[in-house]
Short mmCIF file of C-alpha atoms in Angstrom, two decimals:
data_model
loop_
_atom_site.label_atom_id
_atom_site.label_comp_id
_atom_site.label_asym_id
_atom_site.label_seq_id
_atom_site.Cartn_x
_atom_site.Cartn_y
_atom_site.Cartn_z
CA MET M 1 0.00 0.00 0.00
CA ALA M 2 1.47 3.34 -1.02
CA LYS M 3 1.91 5.83 1.79
CA LEU M 4 1.27 9.52 1.54
CA THR M 5 4.37 11.65 1.58
CA LYS M 6 4.98 15.03 3.16
CA SER M 7 4.59 16.66 -0.25
CA ASN M 8 1.13 15.39 -1.18
CA PHE M 9 -0.80 15.19 2.07
CA PRO M 10 -2.10 17.91 4.39
CA GLN M 11 -0.01 18.52 7.47
CA PHE M 12 -2.18 18.48 10.59
CA SER M 13 -1.41 20.24 13.85
CA VAL M 14 -3.27 20.06 17.17
CA ASP M 15 -3.06 22.93 19.68
CA ILE M 16 -4.62 22.66 23.15
CA PHE M 17 -5.89 25.72 25.03
CA GLN M 18 -6.92 25.18 28.64
CA ASN M 19 -6.48 26.19 32.27
CA ALA M 20 -5.14 22.97 33.77
CA TYR M 21 -5.53 24.17 37.36
CA LEU M 22 -8.48 22.83 39.35
CA ALA M 23 -9.64 23.55 42.88
CA GLN M 24 -9.40 20.71 45.37
CA GLY M 25 -12.25 18.28 44.70
CA ALA M 26 -13.06 19.70 41.24
CA ASN M 27 -13.59 17.08 38.56
CA GLU M 28 -14.24 18.81 35.24
CA VAL M 29 -11.52 19.69 32.72
CA ASN M 30 -12.32 21.89 29.68
CA ALA M 31 -10.08 22.42 26.68
CA ILE M 32 -10.35 24.01 23.25
CA VAL M 33 -8.63 21.91 20.60
CA THR M 34 -7.58 23.80 17.48
CA VAL M 35 -6.96 21.53 14.50
CA THR M 36 -5.25 23.03 11.46
CA ALA M 37 -4.59 21.36 8.10
CA THR M 38 -2.22 22.97 5.62
CA GLY M 39 -0.68 22.06 2.30
CA GLY M 40 -3.31 19.65 1.01
CA GLY M 41 -6.18 21.68 -0.44
CA THR M 42 -5.08 21.67 -4.06
CA SER M 43 -5.42 19.40 -7.04
CA ALA M 44 -1.71 19.47 -7.81
CA SER M 45 -1.08 16.09 -6.23
CA LEU M 46 -3.67 13.43 -5.62
CA PRO M 47 -4.00 11.49 -2.38
CA SER M 48 -3.15 7.82 -2.38
CA ALA M 49 -5.47 4.93 -1.66
CA GLY M 50 -6.79 4.77 1.87
CA TYR M 51 -6.61 8.49 2.40
CA GLY M 52 -8.27 10.66 -0.19
CA GLY M 53 -8.76 8.40 -3.18
CA ALA M 54 -7.19 5.83 -5.49
CA LEU M 55 -3.77 5.68 -7.07
CA ASP M 56 -5.55 5.10 -10.37
CA GLY M 57 -8.87 6.74 -11.19
CA PRO M 58 -10.74 9.61 -9.59
CA ASP M 59 -9.64 11.05 -6.25
CA ALA M 60 -13.10 12.39 -5.35
CA ALA M 61 -16.76 12.02 -6.29
CA VAL M 62 -19.60 14.55 -6.19
CA VAL M 63 -23.35 14.14 -6.66
CA ILE M 64 -25.55 17.21 -7.19
CA ALA M 65 -29.18 16.60 -6.17
CA VAL M 66 -31.61 19.29 -7.35
CA ASP M 67 -35.19 19.66 -6.16
CA CYS M 68 -37.54 19.26 -9.11
CA SER M 69 -40.84 19.18 -7.20
CA GLY M 70 -43.76 21.10 -8.60
CA SER M 71 -43.13 24.13 -6.40
CA MET M 72 -39.82 24.77 -8.18
CA ASP M 73 -41.93 26.16 -11.05
CA TYR M 74 -43.39 28.92 -8.87
CA PRO M 75 -42.06 31.27 -10.06
CA PRO M 76 -40.53 29.70 -13.20
CA THR M 77 -37.32 31.65 -12.60
CA LYS M 78 -36.60 29.37 -9.64
CA ILE M 79 -35.99 26.25 -11.71
CA ARG M 80 -34.12 28.29 -14.31
CA ASN M 81 -31.83 29.65 -11.61
CA ALA M 82 -31.36 26.12 -10.28
CA ARG M 83 -30.30 24.87 -13.73
CA GLU M 84 -27.89 27.78 -14.12
CA ALA M 85 -26.43 27.15 -10.66
CA THR M 86 -25.98 23.45 -11.41
CA ALA M 87 -24.20 24.35 -14.66
CA VAL M 88 -21.83 26.64 -12.77
CA ALA M 89 -21.16 23.88 -10.23
CA ILE M 90 -20.41 21.40 -13.03
CA ASP M 91 -17.93 23.86 -14.54
CA SER M 92 -16.17 23.94 -11.15
CA VAL M 93 -15.61 20.17 -11.04
CA ARG M 94 -11.93 19.63 -11.75
CA ASP M 95 -10.69 17.14 -14.35
CA GLY M 96 -10.57 13.56 -13.10
CA VAL M 97 -13.25 13.91 -10.42
CA ALA M 98 -16.25 11.57 -10.68
CA PHE M 99 -19.63 13.30 -10.70
CA ALA M 100 -23.35 12.86 -11.33
CA VAL M 101 -26.55 14.93 -11.34
CA VAL M 102 -29.83 13.76 -9.78
CA ALA M 103 -33.33 15.25 -10.04
CA GLY M 104 -35.22 14.95 -6.76
CA THR M 105 -38.99 14.79 -6.31
CA HIS M 106 -40.99 12.14 -4.40
CA GLU M 107 -38.46 9.88 -6.09
CA ALA M 108 -34.93 10.33 -7.40
CA LYS M 109 -34.08 10.24 -11.09
CA GLU M 110 -30.65 10.24 -12.63
CA VAL M 111 -30.06 13.13 -15.00
CA TYR M 112 -26.40 12.56 -15.85
CA PRO M 113 -24.64 10.31 -16.73
CA GLY M 114 -27.34 7.69 -15.99
CA GLY M 115 -27.16 3.96 -15.58
CA GLY M 116 -26.37 4.31 -11.89
CA GLN M 117 -22.85 5.46 -12.72
CA LEU M 118 -20.53 8.40 -12.19
CA ALA M 119 -18.96 10.28 -15.09
CA ILE M 120 -15.30 11.30 -15.00
CA SER M 121 -14.96 15.05 -15.32
CA SER M 122 -13.37 16.41 -18.48
CA PRO M 123 -14.25 19.30 -20.79
CA GLY M 124 -16.39 16.89 -22.81
CA THR M 125 -18.32 15.29 -19.95
CA ARG M 126 -18.90 18.66 -18.29
CA GLU M 127 -20.45 19.95 -21.51
CA GLU M 128 -22.59 16.83 -21.85
CA ALA M 129 -23.76 17.23 -18.26
CA LYS M 130 -24.75 20.85 -18.82
CA GLN M 131 -26.70 19.91 -21.92
CA SER M 132 -28.59 17.28 -19.89
CA LEU M 133 -29.86 19.88 -17.40
CA ARG M 134 -32.86 20.60 -19.62
CA ARG M 135 -34.22 17.42 -18.07
CA LEU M 136 -34.44 19.21 -14.71
CA THR M 137 -38.17 19.88 -15.03
CA PRO M 138 -40.59 20.55 -12.15
CA GLY M 139 -43.31 18.09 -11.23
CA GLY M 140 -44.03 15.87 -8.25
CA GLY M 141 -43.53 15.93 -4.49
CA THR M 142 -40.58 15.95 -2.09
CA ALA M 143 -38.96 12.92 -0.43
CA ILE M 144 -35.37 13.85 0.32
CA GLY M 145 -34.54 10.42 1.70
CA THR M 146 -34.91 8.98 -1.80
CA TRP M 147 -32.40 11.54 -3.10
CA LEU M 148 -29.89 10.55 -0.44
CA THR M 149 -30.43 6.87 -1.18
CA LYS M 150 -29.83 7.47 -4.89
CA ALA M 151 -26.65 9.43 -4.15
CA ASP M 152 -25.41 6.60 -1.91
CA GLN M 153 -26.14 4.03 -4.63
CA ILE M 154 -24.22 6.08 -7.18
CA PHE M 155 -21.26 6.64 -4.85
CA SER M 156 -21.12 2.91 -4.09
CA THR M 157 -20.18 2.19 -7.72
CA ARG M 158 -16.74 3.62 -6.94
CA PRO M 159 -15.62 1.99 -3.68
CA ASP M 160 -12.06 3.10 -4.47
CA VAL M 161 -13.00 6.76 -3.89
CA SER M 162 -13.21 7.90 -0.26
CA ILE M 163 -13.85 11.63 -0.70
CA ARG M 164 -17.57 11.59 -1.50
CA HIS M 165 -19.61 14.76 -1.32
CA ALA M 166 -23.18 15.70 -2.20
CA ILE M 167 -24.75 19.09 -2.84
CA LEU M 168 -28.47 19.14 -2.10
CA LEU M 169 -30.95 21.88 -3.01
CA THR M 170 -34.59 22.06 -1.98
CA ASP M 171 -37.30 24.72 -1.89
CA GLY M 172 -39.85 23.04 0.36
CA ARG M 173 -40.63 20.73 3.20
CA ASN M 174 -40.03 16.99 3.07
CA GLU M 175 -43.75 16.25 2.72
CA HIS M 176 -43.77 12.88 0.98
CA GLU M 177 -41.99 10.73 3.55
CA ARG M 178 -42.35 10.45 7.30
CA PRO M 179 -39.67 11.87 9.63
CA ASP M 180 -38.79 8.34 10.78
CA GLN M 181 -38.26 7.29 7.16
CA LEU M 182 -35.84 10.15 6.61
CA GLN M 183 -34.06 9.30 9.86
CA HIS M 184 -33.73 5.67 8.79
CA THR M 185 -32.06 6.84 5.58
CA LEU M 186 -29.73 9.19 7.46
CA ASP M 187 -28.72 6.40 9.83
CA ARG M 188 -27.92 4.20 6.86
CA VAL M 189 -25.88 6.68 4.78
CA GLN M 190 -24.18 8.48 7.68
CA GLY M 191 -20.41 8.19 7.33
CA ARG M 192 -20.66 7.14 3.67
CA PHE M 193 -20.59 10.66 2.23
CA THR M 194 -20.79 14.28 3.32
CA ALA M 195 -23.39 16.78 2.13
CA ASP M 196 -23.93 20.53 1.94
CA CYS M 197 -27.62 21.51 2.00
CA ARG M 198 -29.23 24.65 0.65
CA GLY M 199 -32.78 25.91 0.96
CA VAL M 200 -33.97 28.32 -1.72
CA GLY M 201 -36.79 30.71 -0.90
CA THR M 202 -38.57 30.59 2.47
CA ASP M 203 -40.95 27.62 2.26
CA TRP M 204 -38.54 24.98 3.61
CA GLU M 205 -37.78 24.04 7.22
CA VAL M 206 -34.45 25.03 8.74
CA ALA M 207 -34.54 22.26 11.36
CA GLU M 208 -35.17 19.64 8.67
CA LEU M 209 -32.20 20.64 6.50
CA ARG M 210 -29.96 21.12 9.55
CA ARG M 211 -30.83 17.58 10.62
CA ILE M 212 -29.57 16.31 7.26
CA SER M 213 -26.43 18.47 7.10
CA SER M 214 -25.51 17.62 10.70
CA ALA M 215 -25.84 13.89 10.10
CA LEU M 216 -23.73 14.17 6.96
CA LEU M 217 -21.11 16.54 8.41
CA GLY M 218 -21.87 19.32 5.95
CA SER M 219 -23.20 22.86 5.94
CA VAL M 220 -26.69 24.33 5.73
CA ASP M 221 -27.63 27.78 4.49
CA ILE M 222 -30.43 29.81 2.97
CA VAL M 223 -30.47 31.32 -0.51
CA ALA M 224 -33.57 33.47 -0.18
CA ASP M 225 -33.32 34.90 -3.70
CA PRO M 226 -32.94 32.21 -6.39
CA SER M 227 -30.71 34.56 -8.37
CA GLY M 228 -28.03 33.96 -5.74
CA LEU M 229 -27.87 30.22 -6.34
CA ALA M 230 -25.13 30.28 -8.98
CA ALA M 231 -22.61 32.07 -6.76
CA ASP M 232 -23.45 29.83 -3.82
CA PHE M 233 -23.17 26.61 -5.85
CA GLN M 234 -19.83 27.71 -7.27
CA ALA M 235 -18.47 28.44 -3.79
CA MET M 236 -19.69 25.08 -2.46
CA MET M 237 -18.17 23.14 -5.34
CA GLU M 238 -14.86 24.97 -5.17
CA LYS M 239 -14.66 24.18 -1.46
CA ALA M 240 -15.47 20.53 -2.17
CA MET M 241 -12.71 20.43 -4.81
CA GLY M 242 -10.24 21.60 -2.14
CA LYS M 243 -10.76 18.55 0.06
CA ALA M 244 -7.69 16.33 0.21
CA VAL M 245 -8.41 13.69 2.85
CA ALA M 246 -11.59 11.99 4.02
CA ASP M 247 -12.84 10.36 7.22
CA VAL M 248 -10.55 12.16 9.64
CA ALA M 249 -11.53 11.46 13.25
CA LEU M 250 -10.83 13.27 16.50
CA ARG M 251 -9.76 10.50 18.89
CA VAL M 252 -10.08 11.16 22.61
CA TRP M 253 -8.33 8.84 25.05
CA THR M 254 -8.99 9.13 28.77
CA PRO M 255 -7.35 7.30 31.69
CA ALA M 256 -9.12 4.87 34.00
CA ASN M 257 -12.01 6.40 35.97
CA ALA M 258 -12.18 9.42 33.64
CA GLN M 259 -14.80 9.91 30.94
CA VAL M 260 -15.67 12.30 28.15
CA LYS M 261 -18.60 14.57 29.03
CA PHE M 262 -18.93 16.09 25.56
CA VAL M 263 -17.12 16.89 22.32
CA LYS M 264 -18.40 19.81 20.27
CA GLN M 265 -17.13 21.51 17.17
CA VAL M 266 -17.27 25.21 18.02
CA ALA M 267 -15.74 26.86 14.96
CA PRO M 268 -16.54 27.65 12.22
CA VAL M 269 -19.97 26.42 13.38
CA VAL M 270 -21.35 24.82 16.53
CA GLU M 271 -21.97 21.09 16.10
CA ASP M 272 -22.34 18.63 18.97
CA LEU M 273 -20.42 15.44 18.11
CA SER M 274 -20.92 13.74 21.47
CA GLY M 275 -23.50 11.27 20.18
CA ARG M 276 -21.33 10.29 17.22
CA ARG M 277 -18.62 8.55 19.27
CA SER M 278 -17.40 5.14 18.13
CA ASP M 279 -15.14 2.95 20.21
CA ALA M 280 -11.47 3.02 19.21
CA GLY M 281 -9.78 0.70 21.66
CA PRO M 282 -9.48 0.72 25.45
CA ARG M 283 -10.71 4.04 26.93
CA ALA M 284 -10.65 5.75 23.51
CA GLY M 285 -13.38 7.01 21.20
CA ASP M 286 -13.42 8.50 17.71
CA TYR M 287 -15.55 11.52 16.78
CA PRO M 288 -16.02 12.06 13.01
CA THR M 289 -14.90 15.34 11.47
CA GLY M 290 -15.44 14.56 7.77
CA SER M 291 -13.18 15.69 4.94
CA TRP M 292 -10.43 18.28 5.13
CA GLY M 293 -8.64 20.69 2.81
CA ASP M 294 -6.61 23.71 3.89
CA GLU M 295 -8.60 24.85 6.93
CA SER M 296 -8.74 25.19 10.69
CA ARG M 297 -11.48 24.17 13.11
CA ASP M 298 -11.93 24.40 16.87
CA TYR M 299 -13.41 21.77 19.19
CA HIS M 300 -14.50 22.00 22.84
CA VAL M 301 -13.66 18.83 24.78
CA CYS M 302 -14.94 18.39 28.33
CA ILE M 303 -13.58 15.50 30.44
CA GLU M 304 -14.73 14.39 33.89
CA VAL M 305 -11.88 13.14 36.08
CA PRO M 306 -11.77 11.65 39.60
CA PRO M 307 -11.50 14.48 42.18
CA ALA M 308 -8.03 14.73 43.72
CA GLY M 309 -6.14 16.65 46.39
CA VAL M 310 -3.88 19.67 46.27
CA GLY M 311 -0.62 18.92 44.49
CA ASP M 312 -1.95 15.97 42.51
CA GLU M 313 -1.76 16.08 38.74
CA MET M 314 -2.75 13.76 35.94
CA LEU M 315 -3.04 13.38 32.20
CA ALA M 316 -6.78 13.93 31.73
CA GLY M 317 -6.87 13.13 28.04
CA ARG M 318 -4.92 12.63 24.84
CA ILE M 319 -6.43 14.19 21.71
CA SER M 320 -5.32 12.73 18.37
CA LEU M 321 -6.19 13.28 14.73
CA VAL M 322 -6.42 9.91 13.01
CA VAL M 323 -7.12 8.76 9.49
CA PRO M 324 -8.09 5.20 8.54
CA HIS M 325 -6.30 2.82 6.20
CA PRO M 326 -8.17 0.33 3.97
CA ASP M 327 -6.72 -2.56 5.98
CA GLY M 328 -8.56 -1.43 9.10
CA THR M 329 -5.61 0.20 10.82
CA SER M 330 -5.34 3.94 11.40
CA GLU M 331 -2.56 6.49 11.46
CA VAL M 332 -2.09 9.31 13.98
CA LEU M 333 -1.56 12.60 12.16
CA SER M 334 -1.05 14.83 15.20
CA GLN M 335 -1.91 14.92 18.89
CA GLY M 336 -2.04 17.05 22.01
CA LEU M 337 -2.45 16.51 25.75
CA VAL M 338 -5.09 17.72 28.21
CA LYS M 339 -3.83 17.96 31.79
CA ALA M 340 -5.30 18.43 35.26
CA VAL M 341 -3.44 19.93 38.23
CA TRP M 342 -5.15 20.45 41.61
CA THR M 343 -4.20 23.55 43.55
CA ASP M 344 -5.23 25.63 46.56
CA ASP M 345 -4.33 28.81 44.63
CA LEU M 346 -7.78 30.33 44.16
CA ASN M 347 -6.56 32.78 41.53
CA ALA M 348 -5.13 29.98 39.40
CA SER M 349 -8.11 27.60 39.72
CA THR M 350 -10.82 30.21 39.03
CA LYS M 351 -9.20 31.72 35.96
CA ILE M 352 -11.18 30.64 32.89
CA ASN M 353 -9.15 30.10 29.75
CA PRO M 354 -10.10 32.82 27.20
CA GLN M 355 -10.77 30.32 24.41
CA VAL M 356 -12.95 28.14 26.63
CA ALA M 357 -14.89 31.17 27.87
CA HIS M 358 -15.35 32.52 24.35
CA TYR M 359 -16.68 29.33 22.82
CA THR M 360 -18.89 28.57 25.80
CA GLY M 361 -20.48 31.94 25.03
CA GLN M 362 -20.74 31.20 21.32
CA ALA M 363 -22.56 27.93 22.00
CA GLU M 364 -24.86 29.78 24.41
CA LEU M 365 -25.48 32.39 21.70
CA ALA M 366 -26.57 29.75 19.18
CA GLY M 367 -28.85 28.13 21.74
CA ALA M 368 -30.42 31.45 22.76
CA ILE M 369 -31.27 32.31 19.15
CA GLN M 370 -32.87 28.95 18.45
CA GLU M 371 -34.80 28.96 21.73
CA GLY M 372 -35.96 32.53 21.12
CA LEU M 373 -37.23 31.83 17.62
CA ASP M 374 -38.96 28.65 18.83
CA ALA M 375 -40.70 30.63 21.58
CA HIS M 376 -41.79 33.27 19.07
CA ARG M 377 -43.34 30.59 16.87
CA ARG M 378 -45.26 29.32 19.90
CA GLY M 379 -46.54 32.84 20.58
CA ASP M 380 -44.50 33.20 23.81
CA LEU M 381 -43.30 36.74 23.22
CA ASP M 382 -41.85 37.24 26.72
CA THR M 383 -39.53 34.22 26.46
CA ALA M 384 -38.65 35.08 22.87
CA THR M 385 -37.69 38.63 23.81
CA ALA M 386 -35.61 37.48 26.79
CA LYS M 387 -33.74 34.84 24.76
CA LEU M 388 -33.01 37.09 21.79
CA GLY M 389 -32.02 39.89 24.17
CA LYS M 390 -29.47 37.51 25.70
CA ALA M 391 -28.32 36.61 22.18
CA VAL M 392 -27.79 40.28 21.32
CA GLN M 393 -25.75 40.71 24.50
CA LEU M 394 -23.59 37.67 23.75
CA ALA M 395 -23.07 38.62 20.10
CA ALA M 396 -22.00 42.14 21.06
CA ASP M 397 -19.67 40.95 23.84
CA SER M 398 -17.94 38.37 21.63
CA GLY M 399 -17.59 40.54 18.54
CA ASN M 400 -19.83 38.30 16.42
CA GLU M 401 -20.80 41.16 14.12
CA ASP M 402 -22.50 39.04 11.46
CA THR M 403 -24.88 37.45 13.97
CA PHE M 404 -25.50 40.82 15.62
CA LYS M 405 -26.57 42.26 12.24
CA LEU M 406 -28.92 39.33 11.63
CA LEU M 407 -30.44 39.77 15.11
CA SER M 408 -30.96 43.46 14.41
CA LYS M 409 -33.26 42.58 11.52
CA VAL M 410 -35.53 40.65 13.88
CA VAL M 411 -35.39 42.83 17.01
CA ASP M 412 -34.82 46.51 17.72
CA VAL M 413 -31.76 46.74 19.93
CA VAL M 414 -32.39 49.21 22.77
CA ASP M 415 -29.27 48.41 24.81
CA ALA M 416 -26.88 45.77 23.50
CA LYS M 417 -24.77 45.71 26.67
CA GLU M 418 -27.80 44.96 28.83
CA GLY M 419 -29.54 42.78 26.23
CA THR M 420 -32.61 44.99 26.05
CA VAL M 421 -34.54 44.46 22.81
CA ARG M 422 -38.01 44.81 21.29
CA PHE M 423 -39.40 42.53 18.60
CA ARG M 424 -39.76 44.27 15.27
CA LYS M 425 -43.20 44.34 13.73
CA ASP M 426 -43.73 42.46 10.47
CA VAL M 427 -40.41 40.60 10.51
CA SER M 428 -39.96 38.96 7.12
CA ALA M 429 -39.73 35.19 6.78
CA GLU M 430 -36.40 35.70 5.01
CA ASP M 431 -34.85 37.59 7.93
CA SER M 432 -36.17 35.15 10.52
CA MET M 433 -35.01 32.07 8.57
CA THR M 434 -31.61 33.59 7.79
CA LEU M 435 -31.03 34.23 11.50
CA GLU M 436 -32.10 30.68 12.38
CA THR M 437 -30.03 29.08 9.63
CA ARG M 438 -26.84 30.98 10.45
CA SER M 439 -27.28 30.97 14.23
CA THR M 440 -24.59 28.30 14.69
CA LYS M 441 -21.86 30.26 12.88
CA THR M 442 -19.21 31.45 15.30
CA VAL M 443 -16.28 33.83 15.38
CA ARG M 444 -12.88 33.06 16.81
CA VAL M 445 -11.42 34.63 19.93
CA LYS M 446 -10.66 38.32 19.44
CA LYS M 447 -6.92 38.98 19.46
#
């Protein structure tokens, strides 16, 4: 089996930010883990088998699933914009990448290349694919689980390709399958490919698309105006083309009598990975992080340790980045240590690490927005105002300017420092959905 060399594989680094000092009897250790990958997000050199793709053949595969339900014809510009956006995405698929296009309604139909296969990107196949987009015609219902099943079937024709990514567009609710049916599909395809989800217009459900993108370790966003689809599709595809390694896991090892309380991605978006743990040997668990190019992400790891006395210290956890090999083994790319030291120095034990404090606030901000919007939908204006007021306060304190601007379209900010707000009258569905969709986006610690 060929091994990746320093020249053709991203270099990963792990940095740990924490206050290791605990008061006597304390048992909770918090750390922010910054993972950075550099040098791999280009097409200049292809990954070898077991990492990003095969030594021969495509190094990545992409399936574009476009909603073709009847509502995509209202107005007719919506489906036209969707075709144009898909054409732009196809143009962004680099040579040698496998790709396919699927039309999604209450069933999934292959548009290109057909026959349950993937085409290999070249100037010729990209042109053929664009010509086939005239077959993206509206009519029928919406059952997104069938689209995901079709994408999985198509991806499975190339077991030699490990970087598998889907782009999914819908304009409405998943009305033609039950929630449990969709969940069954997500459980089955989870870990087999990643997916970015986009909702066009304002007639779709944020929670529904977030459920899909979270399960498939991708992003979710709103494109309220269909004319913005082309730019968004191009950006998504270019990001997908920058991925160089798939199936990277954050492995957390803890000593005897210690356990992981939670693992959350906290930048660039908040995503709780705690329920995604898989066993990785004695006292170790893997948390999936998906595919990587040149990028950096932050994770909040909380470990519960046995309380100890002043002067005691221990290794509370070892955090590793691992990537699997086809033979079932895995390779450690980088690692860092989380420590615990018990002290009677009150100043040392009560000092909260700036990174931990910041991201705790960012997670609270995301929760406050979602709880506030939920309360508003229930007609509980008092709770909604209190929650969004808290969100305004947190956004202002942390310097999350983008979220603050989105909040300001839903509430009038009377006093940001105190979190005093009033709900705006006649808030548009677009502003409310944009705030909900982007509520989990975070900013990094201010320098």
